[in-house]
């Protein structure tokens, strides 16, 4: 199963017009696309006939809560903790892979196919299931192709990646299409669960003005992590995602340089636009602190954003803390060249937020 298997036939035609990289070794993935495209198109048509009027009347249960942060900065952990609140709901793995018809198919399909899902994610050993929280940008990629994740089928098309990161050069009509798809996704989740929606996607760091235009009272939680650790883990993540979702050979040219550029651009977007968010609607934290004291850091989030109800949330989270502490992160080798390059390029982030240089951290860990 890959991202593209959630598309209708129309989106699949658009995808292939972008001339994705293809290779015979991915024949089974490619061959099943039209079959699932027909299935998704039929199910989407039926769902629309059943739910269209109800969706038009559906209102969100409060402004969305956005979890912001670079890829590999701890957004998944934070997202998982925030969605343990029984008053919250979120895009799940099934909902993001099959956004066109999950209202119709989710209950039956998730039970019938749960055995197909790996027990953990291939990039970091985080537990997986159809019900696990997932990035809304996966669904939006399937629905609109306006997502940096389109690089997964054509890693050579760098312009497409950057255009879909911040929408700066995307025509207004296409941005409007994206907004409508996002609203539809959130309404569908709300209709199903009748709860406040918590969403997490790293590209949203570059879309803060657009998100505030759509949801002026939205809450934002931003998590940061040592930039060098973000870089190392992001290189591994992108290789894994291309391998798991590509339709061609999984080689990614100049991967490290592209990851570093993504870090630079995304950090700059956030630093530029964070002041647009009302102070009472933004909370920032460090992954390193969340890792040490998950309960304490989540309590700060709830107090800062005036979310209320933390006593009930703490009762749910407290028994889960020992398991979180047993989780082992991936280990990566240090490359002196990239240690130096990353520090030089992102020095402002290291210094502004009190992170040691990669060499200082290496010396401290060896002491």
Coordinates of C-alpha atoms in Angstrom, one line a residue:
X1 CA 0.0 0.0 0.0
X2 CA 1.3 3.5 -0.9
X3 CA 0.0 7.0 -0.9
X4 CA -1.2 6.9 -4.5
X5 CA -3.5 4.0 -3.8
X6 CA -6.0 6.4 -2.2
X7 CA -6.6 8.4 -5.3
X8 CA -9.6 8.4 -7.6
X9 CA -9.0 7.9 -11.3
X10 CA -9.1 11.6 -12.0
X11 CA -6.2 12.3 -9.6
X12 CA -4.2 9.3 -11.0
X13 CA -4.5 10.8 -14.5
X14 CA -3.1 14.1 -13.1
X15 CA -0.4 12.3 -11.3
X16 CA 0.8 10.5 -14.5
X17 CA 0.7 13.8 -16.4
X18 CA 3.5 14.9 -14.1
X19 CA 5.6 12.1 -15.7
X20 CA 6.5 10.2 -12.5
X21 CA 9.6 8.1 -12.4
X22 CA 8.7 4.5 -13.2
X23 CA 10.5 1.2 -13.0
X24 CA 9.6 -2.4 -13.6
X25 CA 10.6 -3.4 -10.1
X26 CA 7.6 -1.5 -8.8
X27 CA 5.2 -3.3 -11.3
X28 CA 2.9 -4.6 -8.5
X29 CA 2.5 -1.1 -7.1
X30 CA 1.8 0.4 -10.5
X31 CA -0.5 -2.4 -11.7
X32 CA -2.8 -2.0 -8.8
X33 CA -3.2 1.8 -9.2
X34 CA -6.1 1.7 -11.8
X35 CA -7.9 -1.0 -9.9
X36 CA -7.9 1.0 -6.7
X37 CA -8.6 4.2 -8.7
X38 CA -11.9 2.6 -9.9
X39 CA -12.7 1.4 -6.4
X40 CA -12.0 4.8 -4.9
X41 CA -14.0 6.6 -7.6
X42 CA -17.1 4.4 -7.0
X43 CA -16.9 4.6 -3.2
X44 CA -16.4 8.4 -3.3
X45 CA -19.5 8.8 -5.6
X46 CA -21.6 6.7 -3.2
X47 CA -20.3 8.5 -0.1
X48 CA -21.1 11.9 -1.7
X49 CA -24.7 10.8 -2.5
X50 CA -25.2 9.7 1.1
X51 CA -23.4 12.4 3.1
X52 CA -23.2 15.6 0.9
X53 CA -26.1 17.4 2.6
X54 CA -25.0 16.4 6.1
X55 CA -21.5 17.7 5.4
X56 CA -22.8 21.1 4.2
X57 CA -24.5 21.5 7.6
X58 CA -21.5 20.3 9.6
X59 CA -19.6 22.9 11.7
X60 CA -16.3 22.3 13.3
X61 CA -16.3 21.7 17.1
X62 CA -14.1 24.6 17.8
X63 CA -11.1 26.0 16.0
X64 CA -8.6 23.3 14.9
X65 CA -5.4 22.7 16.9
X66 CA -2.3 22.7 14.7
X67 CA 0.8 20.8 15.7
X68 CA 3.7 22.5 14.0
X69 CA 7.4 21.5 13.6
X70 CA 10.0 20.3 11.2
X71 CA 9.9 16.7 10.1
X72 CA 11.6 14.5 12.7
X73 CA 11.3 17.2 15.4
X74 CA 8.9 15.3 17.7
X75 CA 5.7 16.2 16.0
X76 CA 4.5 12.6 15.9
X77 CA 5.0 12.2 19.7
X78 CA 3.3 15.5 20.4
X79 CA 0.4 14.7 18.0
X80 CA -0.1 11.3 19.6
X81 CA -0.2 12.8 23.1
X82 CA -2.6 15.6 22.2
X83 CA -5.0 13.2 20.5
X84 CA -5.3 11.0 23.6
X85 CA -7.7 13.6 24.9
X86 CA -11.1 12.1 24.5
X87 CA -12.5 15.5 23.4
X88 CA -10.1 15.5 20.4
X89 CA -10.1 13.7 17.1
X90 CA -7.7 13.6 14.2
X91 CA -6.9 12.4 10.7
X92 CA -5.9 8.7 11.1
X93 CA -3.9 6.6 8.8
X94 CA -7.0 5.2 7.1
X95 CA -8.6 8.6 6.8
X96 CA -5.6 10.1 5.2
X97 CA -5.0 7.3 2.7
X98 CA -8.7 7.1 1.7
X99 CA -10.0 10.6 2.2
X100 CA -12.6 10.4 -0.5
X101 CA -14.7 7.7 1.2
X102 CA -13.7 7.0 4.8
X103 CA -17.1 8.0 6.1
X104 CA -18.5 5.1 4.0
X105 CA -15.8 2.5 4.3
X106 CA -13.7 3.1 7.4
X107 CA -15.5 0.8 9.9
X108 CA -15.6 -2.3 7.7
X109 CA -12.3 -1.8 5.8
X110 CA -10.2 -1.2 8.9
X111 CA -11.4 -4.4 10.5
X112 CA -11.1 -6.5 7.4
X113 CA -7.6 -5.3 6.5
X114 CA -5.9 -4.6 9.9
X115 CA -3.7 -7.7 9.4
X116 CA -2.1 -6.0 6.3
X117 CA -0.7 -3.1 8.4
X118 CA 2.9 -3.4 9.7
X119 CA 3.3 -3.2 13.5
X120 CA 5.6 -0.2 13.2
X121 CA 6.6 2.5 10.8
X122 CA 9.5 1.7 8.6
X123 CA 11.4 4.9 9.4
X124 CA 11.3 5.0 13.2
X125 CA 9.6 1.9 14.8
X126 CA 6.6 4.0 16.0
X127 CA 3.6 1.7 16.3
X128 CA 1.2 1.7 13.4
X129 CA -2.4 0.9 12.9
X130 CA -5.3 2.1 10.8
X131 CA -6.4 4.3 13.8
X132 CA -3.0 5.9 14.4
X133 CA -2.9 9.7 14.0
X134 CA -1.4 10.7 10.6
X135 CA -0.5 13.8 8.7
X136 CA -3.4 15.6 7.0
X137 CA -1.0 16.6 4.2
X138 CA -1.1 13.0 3.1
X139 CA -4.8 13.3 2.5
X140 CA -4.4 16.7 0.8
X141 CA -1.7 15.3 -1.5
X142 CA -4.2 12.6 -2.6
X143 CA -7.1 15.0 -3.0
X144 CA -5.3 17.9 -4.7
X145 CA -1.7 16.9 -5.6
X146 CA -0.8 20.3 -3.9
X147 CA 1.7 18.9 -1.4
X148 CA 5.5 18.6 -1.2
X149 CA 4.9 14.8 -1.0
X150 CA 4.5 14.7 -4.7
X151 CA 8.3 14.5 -4.8
X152 CA 7.8 10.8 -3.8
X153 CA 7.0 9.9 -7.4
X154 CA 9.5 12.3 -9.0
X155 CA 12.4 13.2 -6.7
X156 CA 14.0 15.0 -9.7
X157 CA 11.3 17.6 -9.9
X158 CA 12.6 20.1 -7.3
X159 CA 10.5 23.0 -8.5
X160 CA 7.3 21.0 -7.9
X161 CA 8.4 20.3 -4.3
X162 CA 9.2 23.9 -3.4
X163 CA 6.1 25.3 -5.1
X164 CA 3.9 23.0 -3.1
X165 CA 5.6 23.7 0.2
X166 CA 4.5 27.3 0.7
X167 CA 2.2 27.9 -2.3
X168 CA 4.0 31.1 -3.2
X169 CA 3.9 30.4 -6.9
X170 CA 0.7 28.3 -7.0
X171 CA -2.2 29.9 -8.9
X172 CA -5.0 31.3 -6.7
X173 CA -7.5 28.9 -8.2
X174 CA -5.4 26.0 -7.1
X175 CA -4.9 27.4 -3.6
X176 CA -8.7 27.7 -3.4
X177 CA -9.0 24.1 -4.4
X178 CA -6.6 23.1 -1.6
X179 CA -8.6 25.2 1.0
X180 CA -11.9 23.5 -0.1
X181 CA -10.3 20.1 0.2
X182 CA -8.9 20.9 3.6
X183 CA -12.3 22.1 4.8
X184 CA -14.0 19.0 3.5
X185 CA -11.5 16.8 5.2
X186 CA -12.0 18.5 8.6
X187 CA -15.8 18.5 8.2
X188 CA -15.8 14.8 7.4
X189 CA -13.7 14.0 10.5
X190 CA -16.0 16.2 12.6
X191 CA -19.1 14.6 11.2
X192 CA -17.8 11.2 12.1
X193 CA -16.5 11.9 15.6
X194 CA -18.2 15.1 16.7
X195 CA -15.0 16.3 18.4
X196 CA -12.4 19.1 18.0
X197 CA -9.8 18.3 15.4
X198 CA -6.1 18.2 16.0
X199 CA -3.9 18.1 12.9
X200 CA -0.2 17.8 12.3
X201 CA 1.8 18.4 9.1
X202 CA 5.3 19.9 8.9
X203 CA 4.4 21.8 5.6
X204 CA 1.9 23.9 7.6
X205 CA 4.9 25.8 9.0
X206 CA 5.0 27.5 5.6
X207 CA 1.3 28.1 5.5
X208 CA 0.6 30.1 8.7
X209 CA -1.0 33.1 6.9
X210 CA -3.2 30.8 4.9
X211 CA -4.3 28.8 8.0
X212 CA -5.1 32.0 9.9
X213 CA -7.1 33.2 7.0
X214 CA -9.1 30.0 7.2
X215 CA -9.2 29.6 11.0
X216 CA -8.5 33.0 12.7
X217 CA -8.9 31.5 16.2
X218 CA -6.9 28.3 15.6
X219 CA -4.5 27.1 18.3
X220 CA -0.9 26.3 17.4
X221 CA 1.7 24.2 19.2
X222 CA 5.2 24.4 17.8
X223 CA 7.9 21.9 18.8
X224 CA 11.6 22.3 18.0
X225 CA 14.5 19.9 18.2
X226 CA 18.3 20.1 17.8
X227 CA 18.6 21.0 14.1
X228 CA 21.4 18.6 13.5
X229 CA 19.3 15.7 14.8
X230 CA 16.4 16.9 12.7
X231 CA 18.7 16.9 9.7
X232 CA 20.1 13.4 10.2
X233 CA 16.7 11.8 10.9
X234 CA 15.1 13.7 7.9
X235 CA 17.6 12.2 5.5
X236 CA 16.7 8.7 6.7
X237 CA 12.9 9.6 6.6
X238 CA 13.0 10.8 3.0
X239 CA 14.9 7.8 1.7
X240 CA 12.4 5.6 3.4
X241 CA 9.4 7.4 2.1
X242 CA 10.6 7.4 -1.5
X243 CA 11.3 3.7 -1.2
X244 CA 7.9 3.0 0.4
X245 CA 5.8 5.2 -2.0
X246 CA 7.8 5.6 -5.2
X247 CA 6.9 4.1 -8.5
X248 CA 10.5 4.1 -9.8
X249 CA 14.0 3.4 -8.5
X250 CA 14.3 5.0 -5.0
X251 CA 17.5 7.0 -5.6
X252 CA 17.3 10.7 -4.5
X253 CA 20.0 12.9 -6.0
X254 CA 21.6 15.5 -3.7
X255 CA 19.4 14.3 -0.8
X256 CA 21.4 15.9 2.0
X257 CA 21.5 19.3 0.3
X258 CA 17.7 19.2 -0.4
X259 CA 17.0 18.3 3.2
X260 CA 19.2 21.2 4.5
X261 CA 17.5 23.6 2.1
X262 CA 14.1 22.4 3.4
X263 CA 15.2 23.0 6.9
X264 CA 16.4 26.5 6.1
X265 CA 13.3 27.5 4.2
X266 CA 10.8 26.0 6.7
X267 CA 12.5 27.5 9.7
X268 CA 12.6 30.9 8.0
X269 CA 8.8 30.6 7.2
X270 CA 8.0 29.9 10.8
X271 CA 10.2 32.7 12.2
X272 CA 8.7 35.2 9.7
X273 CA 5.1 34.3 10.4
X274 CA 4.9 33.2 14.0
X275 CA 4.2 36.8 15.1
X276 CA 1.0 36.7 13.1
X277 CA -0.4 34.2 15.6
X278 CA -2.1 35.8 18.6
X279 CA 0.1 35.2 21.7
X280 CA -2.6 33.4 23.5
X281 CA -3.0 30.9 20.6
X282 CA 0.6 29.8 20.3
X283 CA 2.7 27.6 22.6
X284 CA 6.3 26.5 21.9
X285 CA 8.2 23.6 23.4
X286 CA 11.4 21.5 22.9
X287 CA 11.4 17.9 21.9
X288 CA 14.2 17.3 24.4
X289 CA 11.9 18.6 27.3
X290 CA 8.9 16.6 26.0
X291 CA 11.0 13.4 25.9
X292 CA 12.1 13.9 29.6
X293 CA 8.8 15.0 31.0
X294 CA 5.9 14.3 28.7
X295 CA 3.1 14.8 31.2
X296 CA 4.6 18.1 32.5
X297 CA 5.1 19.5 29.0
X298 CA 1.6 18.6 27.9
X299 CA 0.2 20.3 31.0
X300 CA 2.0 23.5 30.0
X301 CA 0.4 23.2 26.5
X302 CA -3.0 23.0 28.0
X303 CA -2.4 25.9 30.4
X304 CA -0.9 28.1 27.8
X305 CA -3.6 27.6 25.2
X306 CA -6.4 27.5 27.8
X307 CA -7.6 24.1 26.6
X308 CA -8.9 23.0 30.0
X309 CA -9.6 19.4 31.1
X310 CA -6.0 18.4 31.8
X311 CA -6.8 16.5 34.9
X312 CA -8.8 14.0 32.8
X313 CA -6.1 13.9 30.1
X314 CA -3.4 13.2 32.7
X315 CA -5.3 10.2 34.0
X316 CA -5.2 8.8 30.5
X317 CA -1.6 9.6 29.8
X318 CA 0.0 8.7 33.1
X319 CA -0.2 4.9 32.7
X320 CA 1.4 5.3 29.2
X321 CA 4.5 7.2 30.3
X322 CA 6.6 4.1 31.1
X323 CA 6.1 2.7 27.6
X324 CA 7.1 6.1 26.1
X325 CA 10.3 6.0 28.1
X326 CA 11.2 2.6 26.7
X327 CA 11.0 3.8 23.1
X328 CA 14.4 3.7 21.4
X329 CA 15.2 6.3 18.7
X330 CA 17.1 5.4 15.6
X331 CA 20.9 5.7 15.9
X332 CA 22.8 7.5 13.0
X333 CA 26.5 7.8 12.2
X334 CA 28.0 11.2 12.4
X335 CA 29.5 12.7 9.2
X336 CA 32.0 15.5 10.0
X337 CA 31.4 17.2 6.7
X338 CA 27.6 17.5 7.2
X339 CA 28.1 18.3 10.9
X340 CA 30.0 21.4 9.8
X341 CA 27.7 22.3 6.9
X342 CA 24.5 22.0 8.9
X343 CA 25.9 24.1 11.7
X344 CA 27.1 26.8 9.4
X345 CA 23.7 26.9 7.5
X346 CA 21.5 26.8 10.6
X347 CA 23.7 28.5 13.1
X348 CA 21.0 31.0 14.0
X349 CA 18.7 28.2 15.1
X350 CA 21.4 26.6 17.2
X351 CA 22.3 29.8 18.9
X352 CA 18.8 31.3 19.3
X353 CA 17.4 28.3 21.0
X354 CA 20.5 27.2 23.0
X355 CA 21.5 24.1 21.2
X356 CA 25.2 23.0 21.2
X357 CA 27.0 22.6 17.9
X358 CA 27.1 19.1 16.5
X359 CA 30.8 18.8 17.5
X360 CA 30.1 20.1 21.0
X361 CA 27.2 17.6 21.4
X362 CA 29.5 14.8 20.2
X363 CA 32.2 15.7 22.7
X364 CA 29.6 15.9 25.5
X365 CA 28.2 12.5 24.7
X366 CA 31.7 11.0 24.6
X367 CA 32.7 12.5 28.0

